[in-house]
Short mmCIF file of C-alpha atoms in Angstrom, two decimals:
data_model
loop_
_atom_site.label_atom_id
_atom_site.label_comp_id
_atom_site.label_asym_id
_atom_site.label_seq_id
_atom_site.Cartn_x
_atom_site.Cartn_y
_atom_site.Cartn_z
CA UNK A 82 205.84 60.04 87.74
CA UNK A 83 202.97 58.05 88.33
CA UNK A 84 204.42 55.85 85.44
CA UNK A 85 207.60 55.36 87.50
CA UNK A 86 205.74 54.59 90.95
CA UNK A 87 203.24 51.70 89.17
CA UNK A 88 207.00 50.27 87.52
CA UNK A 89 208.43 50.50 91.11
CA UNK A 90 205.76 48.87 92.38
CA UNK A 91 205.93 45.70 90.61
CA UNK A 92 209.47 46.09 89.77
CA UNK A 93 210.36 42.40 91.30
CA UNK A 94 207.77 40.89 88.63
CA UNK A 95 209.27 42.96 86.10
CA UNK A 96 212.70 41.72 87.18
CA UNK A 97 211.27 37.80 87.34
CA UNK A 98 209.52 38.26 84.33
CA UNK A 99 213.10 39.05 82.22
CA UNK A 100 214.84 36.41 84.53
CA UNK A 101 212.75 33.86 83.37
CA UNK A 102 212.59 35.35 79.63
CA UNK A 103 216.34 35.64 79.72
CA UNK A 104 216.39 31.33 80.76
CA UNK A 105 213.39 30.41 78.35
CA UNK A 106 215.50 32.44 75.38
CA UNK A 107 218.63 30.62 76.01
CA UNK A 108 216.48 27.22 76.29
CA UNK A 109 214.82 28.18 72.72
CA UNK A 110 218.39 29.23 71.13
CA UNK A 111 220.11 25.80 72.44
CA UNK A 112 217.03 24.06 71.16
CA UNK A 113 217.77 25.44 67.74
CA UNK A 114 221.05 24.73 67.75
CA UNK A 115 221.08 21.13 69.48
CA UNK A 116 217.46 19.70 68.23
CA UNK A 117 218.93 19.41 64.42
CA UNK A 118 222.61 18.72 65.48
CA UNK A 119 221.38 15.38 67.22
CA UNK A 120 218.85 14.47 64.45
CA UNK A 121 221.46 14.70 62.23
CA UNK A 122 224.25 13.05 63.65
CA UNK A 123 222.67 9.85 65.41
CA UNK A 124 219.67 9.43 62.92
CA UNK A 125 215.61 9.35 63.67
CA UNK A 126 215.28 6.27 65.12
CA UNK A 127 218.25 6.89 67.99
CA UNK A 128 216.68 9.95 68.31
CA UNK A 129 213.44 8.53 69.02
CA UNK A 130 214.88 6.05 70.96
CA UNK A 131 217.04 8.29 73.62
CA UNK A 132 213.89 10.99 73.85
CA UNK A 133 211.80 8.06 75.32
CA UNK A 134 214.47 7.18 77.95
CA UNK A 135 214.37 11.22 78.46
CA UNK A 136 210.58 11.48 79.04
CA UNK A 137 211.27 8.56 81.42
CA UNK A 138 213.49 10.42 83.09
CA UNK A 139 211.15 13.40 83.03
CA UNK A 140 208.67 11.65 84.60
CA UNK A 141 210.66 10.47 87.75
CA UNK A 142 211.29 14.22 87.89
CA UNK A 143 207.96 14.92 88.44
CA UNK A 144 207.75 12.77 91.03
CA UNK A 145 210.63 14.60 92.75
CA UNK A 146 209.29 17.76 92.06
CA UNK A 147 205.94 16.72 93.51
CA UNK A 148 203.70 19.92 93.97
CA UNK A 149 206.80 22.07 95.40
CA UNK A 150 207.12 23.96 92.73
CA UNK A 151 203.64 25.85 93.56
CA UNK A 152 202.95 24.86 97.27
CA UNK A 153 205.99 25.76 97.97
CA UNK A 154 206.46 28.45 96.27
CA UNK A 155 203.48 29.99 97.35
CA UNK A 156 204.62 29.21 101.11
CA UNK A 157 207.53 30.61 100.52
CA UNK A 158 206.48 33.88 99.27
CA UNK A 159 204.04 34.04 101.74
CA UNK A 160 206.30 33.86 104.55
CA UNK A 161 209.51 35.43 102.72
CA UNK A 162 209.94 37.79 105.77
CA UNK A 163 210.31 35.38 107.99
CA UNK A 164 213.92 33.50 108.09
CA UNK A 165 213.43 30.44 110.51
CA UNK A 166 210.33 29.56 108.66
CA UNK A 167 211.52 29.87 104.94
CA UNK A 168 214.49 27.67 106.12
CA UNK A 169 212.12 25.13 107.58
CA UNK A 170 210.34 25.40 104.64
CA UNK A 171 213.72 24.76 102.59
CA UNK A 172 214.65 21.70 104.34
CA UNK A 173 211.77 19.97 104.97
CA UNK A 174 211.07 20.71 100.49
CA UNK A 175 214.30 19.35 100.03
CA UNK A 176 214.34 15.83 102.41
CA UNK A 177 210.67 15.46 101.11
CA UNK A 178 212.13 14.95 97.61
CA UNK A 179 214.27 12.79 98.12
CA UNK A 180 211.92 10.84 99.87
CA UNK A 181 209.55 10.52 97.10
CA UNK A 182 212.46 10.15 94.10
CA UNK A 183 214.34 7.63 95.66
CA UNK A 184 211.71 4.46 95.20
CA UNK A 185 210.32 6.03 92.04
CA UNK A 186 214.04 5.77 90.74
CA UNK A 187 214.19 1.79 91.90
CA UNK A 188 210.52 1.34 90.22
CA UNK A 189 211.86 3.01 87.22
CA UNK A 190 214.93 0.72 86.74
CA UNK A 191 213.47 -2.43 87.87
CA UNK A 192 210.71 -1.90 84.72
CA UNK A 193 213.68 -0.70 82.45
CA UNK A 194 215.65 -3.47 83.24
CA UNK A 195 212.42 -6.14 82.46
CA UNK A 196 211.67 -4.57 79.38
CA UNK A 197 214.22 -2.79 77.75
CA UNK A 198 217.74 -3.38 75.97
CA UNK A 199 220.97 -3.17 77.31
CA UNK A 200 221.17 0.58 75.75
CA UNK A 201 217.92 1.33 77.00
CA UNK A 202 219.69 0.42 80.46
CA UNK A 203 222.49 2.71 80.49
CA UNK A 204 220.74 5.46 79.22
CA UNK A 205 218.60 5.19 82.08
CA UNK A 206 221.21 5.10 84.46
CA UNK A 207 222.78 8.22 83.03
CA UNK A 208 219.76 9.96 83.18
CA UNK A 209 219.81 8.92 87.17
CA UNK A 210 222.27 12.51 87.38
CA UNK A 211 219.32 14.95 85.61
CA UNK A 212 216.52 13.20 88.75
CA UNK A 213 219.45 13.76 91.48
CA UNK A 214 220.56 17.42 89.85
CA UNK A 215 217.36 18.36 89.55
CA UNK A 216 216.52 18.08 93.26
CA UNK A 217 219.47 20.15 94.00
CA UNK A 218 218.01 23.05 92.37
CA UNK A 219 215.70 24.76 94.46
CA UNK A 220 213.47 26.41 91.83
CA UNK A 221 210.86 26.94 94.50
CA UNK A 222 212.59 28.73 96.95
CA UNK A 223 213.74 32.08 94.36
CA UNK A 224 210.49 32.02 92.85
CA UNK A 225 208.42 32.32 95.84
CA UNK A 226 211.20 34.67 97.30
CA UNK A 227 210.87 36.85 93.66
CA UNK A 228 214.66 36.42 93.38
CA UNK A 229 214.65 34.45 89.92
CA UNK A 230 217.85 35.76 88.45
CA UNK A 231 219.99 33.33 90.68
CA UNK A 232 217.77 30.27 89.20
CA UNK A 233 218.85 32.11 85.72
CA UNK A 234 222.22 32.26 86.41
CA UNK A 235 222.00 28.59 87.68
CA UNK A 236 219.82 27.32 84.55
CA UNK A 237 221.98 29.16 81.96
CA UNK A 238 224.93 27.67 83.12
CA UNK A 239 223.56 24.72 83.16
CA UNK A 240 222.15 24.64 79.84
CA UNK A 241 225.38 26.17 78.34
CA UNK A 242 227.74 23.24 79.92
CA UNK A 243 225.41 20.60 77.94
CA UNK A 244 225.18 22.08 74.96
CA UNK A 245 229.03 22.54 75.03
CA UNK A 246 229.69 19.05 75.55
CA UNK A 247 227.22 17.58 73.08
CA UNK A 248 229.14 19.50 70.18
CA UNK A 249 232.33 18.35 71.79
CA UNK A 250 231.38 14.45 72.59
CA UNK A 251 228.41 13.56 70.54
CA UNK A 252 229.66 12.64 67.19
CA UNK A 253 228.61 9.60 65.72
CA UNK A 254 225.24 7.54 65.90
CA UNK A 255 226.31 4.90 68.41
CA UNK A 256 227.16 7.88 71.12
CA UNK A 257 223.79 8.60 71.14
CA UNK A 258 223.61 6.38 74.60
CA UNK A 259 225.85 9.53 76.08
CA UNK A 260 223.53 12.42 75.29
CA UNK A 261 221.32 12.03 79.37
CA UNK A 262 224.49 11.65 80.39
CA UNK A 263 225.70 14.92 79.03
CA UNK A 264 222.55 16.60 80.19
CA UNK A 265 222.72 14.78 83.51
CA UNK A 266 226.46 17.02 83.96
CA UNK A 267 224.42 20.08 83.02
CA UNK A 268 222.06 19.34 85.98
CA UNK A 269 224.45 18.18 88.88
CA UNK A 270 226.07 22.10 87.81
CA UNK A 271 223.21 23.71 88.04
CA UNK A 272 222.15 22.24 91.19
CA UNK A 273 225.48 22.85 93.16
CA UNK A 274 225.49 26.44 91.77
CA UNK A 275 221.82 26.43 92.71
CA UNK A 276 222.58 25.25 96.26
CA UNK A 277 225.90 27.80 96.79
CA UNK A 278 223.46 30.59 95.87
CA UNK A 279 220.74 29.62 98.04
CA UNK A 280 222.72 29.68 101.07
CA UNK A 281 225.04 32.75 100.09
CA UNK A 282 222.01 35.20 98.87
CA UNK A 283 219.19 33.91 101.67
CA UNK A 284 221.41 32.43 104.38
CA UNK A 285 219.53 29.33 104.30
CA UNK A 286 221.13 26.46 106.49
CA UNK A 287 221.04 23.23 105.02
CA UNK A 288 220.06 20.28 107.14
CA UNK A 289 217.95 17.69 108.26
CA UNK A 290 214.55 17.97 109.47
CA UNK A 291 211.50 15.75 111.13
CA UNK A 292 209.47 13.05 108.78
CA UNK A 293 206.04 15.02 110.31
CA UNK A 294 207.69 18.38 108.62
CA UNK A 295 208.60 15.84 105.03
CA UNK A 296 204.80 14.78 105.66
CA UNK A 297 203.21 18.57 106.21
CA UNK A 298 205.16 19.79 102.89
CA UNK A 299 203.97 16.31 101.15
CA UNK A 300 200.18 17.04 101.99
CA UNK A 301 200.32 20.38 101.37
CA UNK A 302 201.29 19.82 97.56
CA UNK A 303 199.38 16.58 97.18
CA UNK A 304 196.63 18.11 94.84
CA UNK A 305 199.14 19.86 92.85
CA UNK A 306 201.12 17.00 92.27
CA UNK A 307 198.31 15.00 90.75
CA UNK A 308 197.11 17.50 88.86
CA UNK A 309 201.28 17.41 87.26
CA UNK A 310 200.85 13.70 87.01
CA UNK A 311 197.44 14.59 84.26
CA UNK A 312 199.88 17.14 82.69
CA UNK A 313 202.09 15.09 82.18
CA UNK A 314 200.04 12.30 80.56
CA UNK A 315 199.24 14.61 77.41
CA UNK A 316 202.05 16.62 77.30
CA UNK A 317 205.23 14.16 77.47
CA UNK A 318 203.21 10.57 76.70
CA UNK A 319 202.60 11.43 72.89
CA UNK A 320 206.13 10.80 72.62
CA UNK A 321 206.12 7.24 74.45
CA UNK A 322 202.82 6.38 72.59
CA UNK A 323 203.95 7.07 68.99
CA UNK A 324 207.09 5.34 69.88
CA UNK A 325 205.67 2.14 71.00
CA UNK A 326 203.08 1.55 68.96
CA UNK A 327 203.95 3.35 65.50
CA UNK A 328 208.15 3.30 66.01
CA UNK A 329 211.15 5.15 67.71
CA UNK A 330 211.34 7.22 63.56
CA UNK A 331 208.08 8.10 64.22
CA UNK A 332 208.56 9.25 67.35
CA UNK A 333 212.05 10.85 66.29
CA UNK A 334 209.88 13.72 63.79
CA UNK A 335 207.64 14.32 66.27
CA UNK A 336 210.00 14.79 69.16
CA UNK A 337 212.39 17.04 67.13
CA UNK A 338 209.28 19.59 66.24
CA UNK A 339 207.65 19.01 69.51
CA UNK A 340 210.84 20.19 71.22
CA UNK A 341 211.21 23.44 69.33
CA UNK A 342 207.61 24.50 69.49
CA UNK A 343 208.01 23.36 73.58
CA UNK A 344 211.28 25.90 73.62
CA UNK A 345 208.86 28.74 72.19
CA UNK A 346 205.69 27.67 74.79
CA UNK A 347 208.80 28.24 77.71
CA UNK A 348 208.47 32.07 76.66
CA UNK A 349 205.29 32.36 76.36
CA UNK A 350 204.87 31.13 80.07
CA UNK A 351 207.55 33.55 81.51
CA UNK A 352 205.02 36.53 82.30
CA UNK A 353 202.47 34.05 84.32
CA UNK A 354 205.50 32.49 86.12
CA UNK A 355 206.86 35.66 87.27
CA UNK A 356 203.72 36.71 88.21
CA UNK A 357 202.44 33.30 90.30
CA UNK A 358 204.38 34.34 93.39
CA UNK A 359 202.99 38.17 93.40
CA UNK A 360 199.79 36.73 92.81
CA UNK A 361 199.94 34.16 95.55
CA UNK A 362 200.97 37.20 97.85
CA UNK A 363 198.55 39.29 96.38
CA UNK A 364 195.66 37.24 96.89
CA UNK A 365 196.45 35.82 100.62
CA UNK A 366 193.06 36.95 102.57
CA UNK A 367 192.10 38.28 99.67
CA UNK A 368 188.29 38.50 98.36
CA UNK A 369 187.28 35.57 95.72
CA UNK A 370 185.65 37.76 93.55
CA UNK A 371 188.29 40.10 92.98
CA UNK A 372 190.99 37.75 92.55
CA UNK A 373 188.41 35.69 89.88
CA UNK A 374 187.88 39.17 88.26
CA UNK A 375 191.89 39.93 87.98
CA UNK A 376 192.88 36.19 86.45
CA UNK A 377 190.03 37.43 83.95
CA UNK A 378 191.51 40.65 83.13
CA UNK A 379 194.80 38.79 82.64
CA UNK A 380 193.26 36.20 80.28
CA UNK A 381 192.09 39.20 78.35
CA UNK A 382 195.28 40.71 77.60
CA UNK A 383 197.37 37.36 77.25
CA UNK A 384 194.86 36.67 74.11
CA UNK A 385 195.93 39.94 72.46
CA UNK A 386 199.29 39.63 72.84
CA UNK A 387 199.82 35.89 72.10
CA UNK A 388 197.36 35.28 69.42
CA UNK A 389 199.78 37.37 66.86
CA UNK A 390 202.57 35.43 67.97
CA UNK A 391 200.69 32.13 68.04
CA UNK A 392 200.30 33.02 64.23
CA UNK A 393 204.22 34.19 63.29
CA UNK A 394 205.27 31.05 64.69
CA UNK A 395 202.68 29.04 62.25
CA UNK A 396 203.78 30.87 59.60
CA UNK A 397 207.40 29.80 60.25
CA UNK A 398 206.95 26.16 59.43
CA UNK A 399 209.32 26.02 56.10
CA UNK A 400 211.71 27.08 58.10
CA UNK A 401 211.58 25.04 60.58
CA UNK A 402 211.01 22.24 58.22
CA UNK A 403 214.42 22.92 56.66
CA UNK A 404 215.80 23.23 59.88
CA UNK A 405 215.85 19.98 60.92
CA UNK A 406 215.98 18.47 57.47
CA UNK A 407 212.59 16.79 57.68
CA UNK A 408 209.59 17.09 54.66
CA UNK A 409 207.98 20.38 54.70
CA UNK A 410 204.71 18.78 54.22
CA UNK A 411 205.09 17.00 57.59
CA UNK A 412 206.52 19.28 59.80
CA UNK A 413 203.72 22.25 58.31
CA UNK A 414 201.00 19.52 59.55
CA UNK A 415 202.44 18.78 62.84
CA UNK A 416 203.24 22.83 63.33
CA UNK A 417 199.70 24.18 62.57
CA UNK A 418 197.99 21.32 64.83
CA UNK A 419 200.46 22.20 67.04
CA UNK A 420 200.33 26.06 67.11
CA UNK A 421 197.05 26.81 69.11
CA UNK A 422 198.05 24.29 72.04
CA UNK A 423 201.21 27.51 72.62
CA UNK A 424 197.95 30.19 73.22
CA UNK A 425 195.61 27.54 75.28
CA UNK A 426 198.87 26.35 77.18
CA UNK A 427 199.52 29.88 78.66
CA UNK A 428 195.98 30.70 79.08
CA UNK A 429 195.57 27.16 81.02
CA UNK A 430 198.78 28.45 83.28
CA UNK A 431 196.70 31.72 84.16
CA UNK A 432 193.45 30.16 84.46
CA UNK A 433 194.63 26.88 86.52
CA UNK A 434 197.84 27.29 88.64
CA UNK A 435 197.73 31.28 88.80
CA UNK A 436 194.05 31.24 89.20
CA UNK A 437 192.38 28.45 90.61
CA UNK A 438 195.77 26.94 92.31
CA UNK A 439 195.76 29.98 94.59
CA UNK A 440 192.30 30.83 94.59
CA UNK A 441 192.63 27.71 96.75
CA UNK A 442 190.88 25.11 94.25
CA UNK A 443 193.68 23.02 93.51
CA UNK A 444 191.92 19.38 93.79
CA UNK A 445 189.16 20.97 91.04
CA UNK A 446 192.32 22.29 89.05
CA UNK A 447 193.66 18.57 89.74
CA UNK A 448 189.95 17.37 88.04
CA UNK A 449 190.05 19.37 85.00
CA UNK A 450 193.60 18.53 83.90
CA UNK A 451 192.59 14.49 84.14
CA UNK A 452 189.68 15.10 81.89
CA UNK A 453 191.99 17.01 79.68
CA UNK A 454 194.96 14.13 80.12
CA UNK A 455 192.44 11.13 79.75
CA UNK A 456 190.92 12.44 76.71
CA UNK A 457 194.19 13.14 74.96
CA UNK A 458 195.37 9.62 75.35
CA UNK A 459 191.88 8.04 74.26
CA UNK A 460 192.48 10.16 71.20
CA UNK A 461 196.21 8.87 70.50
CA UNK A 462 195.03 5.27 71.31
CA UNK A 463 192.08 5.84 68.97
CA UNK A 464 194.09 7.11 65.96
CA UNK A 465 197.98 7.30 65.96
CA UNK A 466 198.15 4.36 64.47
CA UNK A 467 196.54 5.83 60.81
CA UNK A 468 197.59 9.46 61.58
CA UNK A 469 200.77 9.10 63.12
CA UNK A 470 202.80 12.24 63.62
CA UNK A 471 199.37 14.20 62.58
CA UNK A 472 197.82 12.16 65.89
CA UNK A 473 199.83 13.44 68.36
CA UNK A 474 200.09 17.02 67.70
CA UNK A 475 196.13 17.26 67.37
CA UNK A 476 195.92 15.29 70.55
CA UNK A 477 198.12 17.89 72.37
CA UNK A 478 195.98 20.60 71.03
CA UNK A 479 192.77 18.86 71.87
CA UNK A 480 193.93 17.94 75.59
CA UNK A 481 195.28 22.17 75.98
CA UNK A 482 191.51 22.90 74.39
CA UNK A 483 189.83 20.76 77.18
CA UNK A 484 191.46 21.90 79.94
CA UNK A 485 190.99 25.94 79.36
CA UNK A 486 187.22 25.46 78.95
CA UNK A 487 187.59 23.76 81.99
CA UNK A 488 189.24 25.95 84.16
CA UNK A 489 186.88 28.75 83.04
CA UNK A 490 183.86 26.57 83.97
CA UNK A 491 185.25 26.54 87.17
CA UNK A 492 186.01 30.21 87.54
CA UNK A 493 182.92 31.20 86.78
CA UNK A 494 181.64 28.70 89.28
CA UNK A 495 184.15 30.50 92.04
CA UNK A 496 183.24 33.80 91.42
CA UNK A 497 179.34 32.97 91.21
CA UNK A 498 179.86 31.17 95.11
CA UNK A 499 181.03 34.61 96.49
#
């Protein structure tokens, strides 16, 4: 019985936590499927060529998603009871995006346009439809209300619409300018879906709102958003770096492992991402030293449970290695390098944006993560050019490293305030 009650309790984490396991598993199985399917049918190079367009892509996505996807989340959950103010909340999140994506899109083309191709072009205008889709979906607003299986329903039709139509379109090398636009389909679906669910299952109101609300929501996740920007640099630039200055083939191996071992990191981070908006309840008014002493106690058992797993996966590089057809020599490099970034990644989600994010030390959580990005790109800079492939999954590893020593510095530094 007491069993039961301590499962009742927490049964909206438990029900997040399989939500988000549920979209991370589907992301991983379409990985496996798609990652080799492209690399085989439009080549390395192509493939290199179209996942730098996508990280472009990805980054003007981070400037749409700004530092909603944790300010607002955790305003969200704090205020969940309240109607009026979540749909304030909702509308002045979603105006406030479109504010900040709409100059970062002009920036982006007007740089594409002076220094890329004419493919390069149209590949970045069909990626225009993943930035657009992507502010449709309000990720944000069923987290922080613990309602995550209508963002799974949402993502996994999303993700099941692109996959379908790459097998059905992509079939040559020269379609290889079509894939973001493909992927951009599987966004603008999610995004209505996301939208017809938001309003049906929360009876939020879409509408317009005040530029002082767009500016409140903007300041609020400020910290949080430059601490994404860092993240960003050493977890998507490897790709752009290899690509200009080793080669888009280079680029192409990389990417193609990179994306599966990404897949598997998505499940690893689906317990600390159900349990962000629980926490950020859970801690509101809360004492620091309690809160510091639960983010510990989660660290602890993370590291039991993910260290075993962190191994299997190692172990599994001939397979992947035949998997996407590439040199098992190669791919068992760039997996083991690769490997302990998957434990430190989920350890730095704890410790950072579970921890210090709502612990209320987001601009020290926004410090740490530029030490961590800064240092990864010296390192790239320093040596991709002799170590290639090698460079860039040590680099990731190094920058994941960094940043969790980091973050416990500074938890130790919260707790010893109190």
């Amino acid at each position: 019985m007491k069993l039961l009650s301590s499962l009742g309790r927490y049964r909206r984490v438990i029900a997040n936590f399989f939500s988000l396991s549920l979209i991370n598993g589907v992301s991983y199985l379409i990985a496996l499927f798609l990652v080799p399917y492209l690399l085989h049918v439009v080549g390395e190079e192509r493939y290199g060529a179209y996942l730098f367009i996508y990280v472009v892509a990805q980054y003007l996505m981070l400037v749409g998603n700004y530092g909603f996807k944790y300010s607002a989340t955790r305003l969200v959950s704090v205020f969940r009871d309240d109607k009026e103010k979540v749909n304030a909340i909702f509308n002045a999140t979603m105006w406030a995006r479109v504010l900040l994506t709409v100059p970062a899109v002009l920036a982006g083309y007007a740089l594409v346009y002076l220094f890329m191709d004419s493919d390069d072009i149209l590949m970045y205008l069909f990626s225009l439809g993943m930035v657009f889709g992507d502010i449709l979906i309000p990720s944000w607003l069923f987290q922080g209300m613990e309602r995550m299986k209508y963002l799974t329903i949402a993502t996994v039709v999303s993700k099941l619409v692109f996959a379908l139509l790459i097998f059905v379109f992509i079939r040559s090398q020269e379609q290889y300018v079509y894939v973001l636009l493909l992927h951009s389909f599987g966004y603008i679906a999610s995004g209505l879906l996301s939208l017809y669910l938001a309003v049906k299952q929360f009876g939020i109101k879409p509408g317009f709102t005040t530029f002082a609300a767009m500016k409140e929501q903007i300041k609020d996740g400020w910290n949080v958003f430059v601490s994404n920007i860092g993240m960003e640099v050493y977890r998507n630039s490897n790709v752009v770096l290899l690509g200009a200055l080793v080669g888009d083939a280079a680029a192409g191996i990389f990417g193609a492992v990179e994306k599966l071992i990404k897949a598997a990191q998505t499940i690893f981070n689906a317990l600390p991402m159900a349990i962000y908006p629980y926490i950020s309840h859970r801690f509101y008014n809360a004492e620091t030293k309690n809160n510091v002493s639960t983010i510990y106690r989660m660290l602890k058992w993370s590291v039991l449970f993910l260290l075993p797993v962190a191994i299997i996966i190692g172990l599994c590089n001939p397979f992947i290695a035949k998997y996407l057809a590439l040199p098992v020599d190669i791919v068992s490099g760039i997996v083991w390098l690769i490997v302990p970034a998957l434990l430190f990644g989920c350890l730095n989600y704890i410790s950072g944006i579970v921890g210090l994010v709502n612990l209320g030390a987001s601009r020290l959580f926004q410090k740490n993560i530029w030490i961590a990005g800064i240092s990864s790109v010296a390192f790239m800079l320093l040596t991709c050019r002799s170590y290639s492939y090698y460079a860039a999954a040590a680099a990731w590893t190094l920058a994941e490293l960094i940043l969790l020593v980091l973050c416990i510095l500074s938890l130790n530094r919260l707790k010893a305030k109190v």
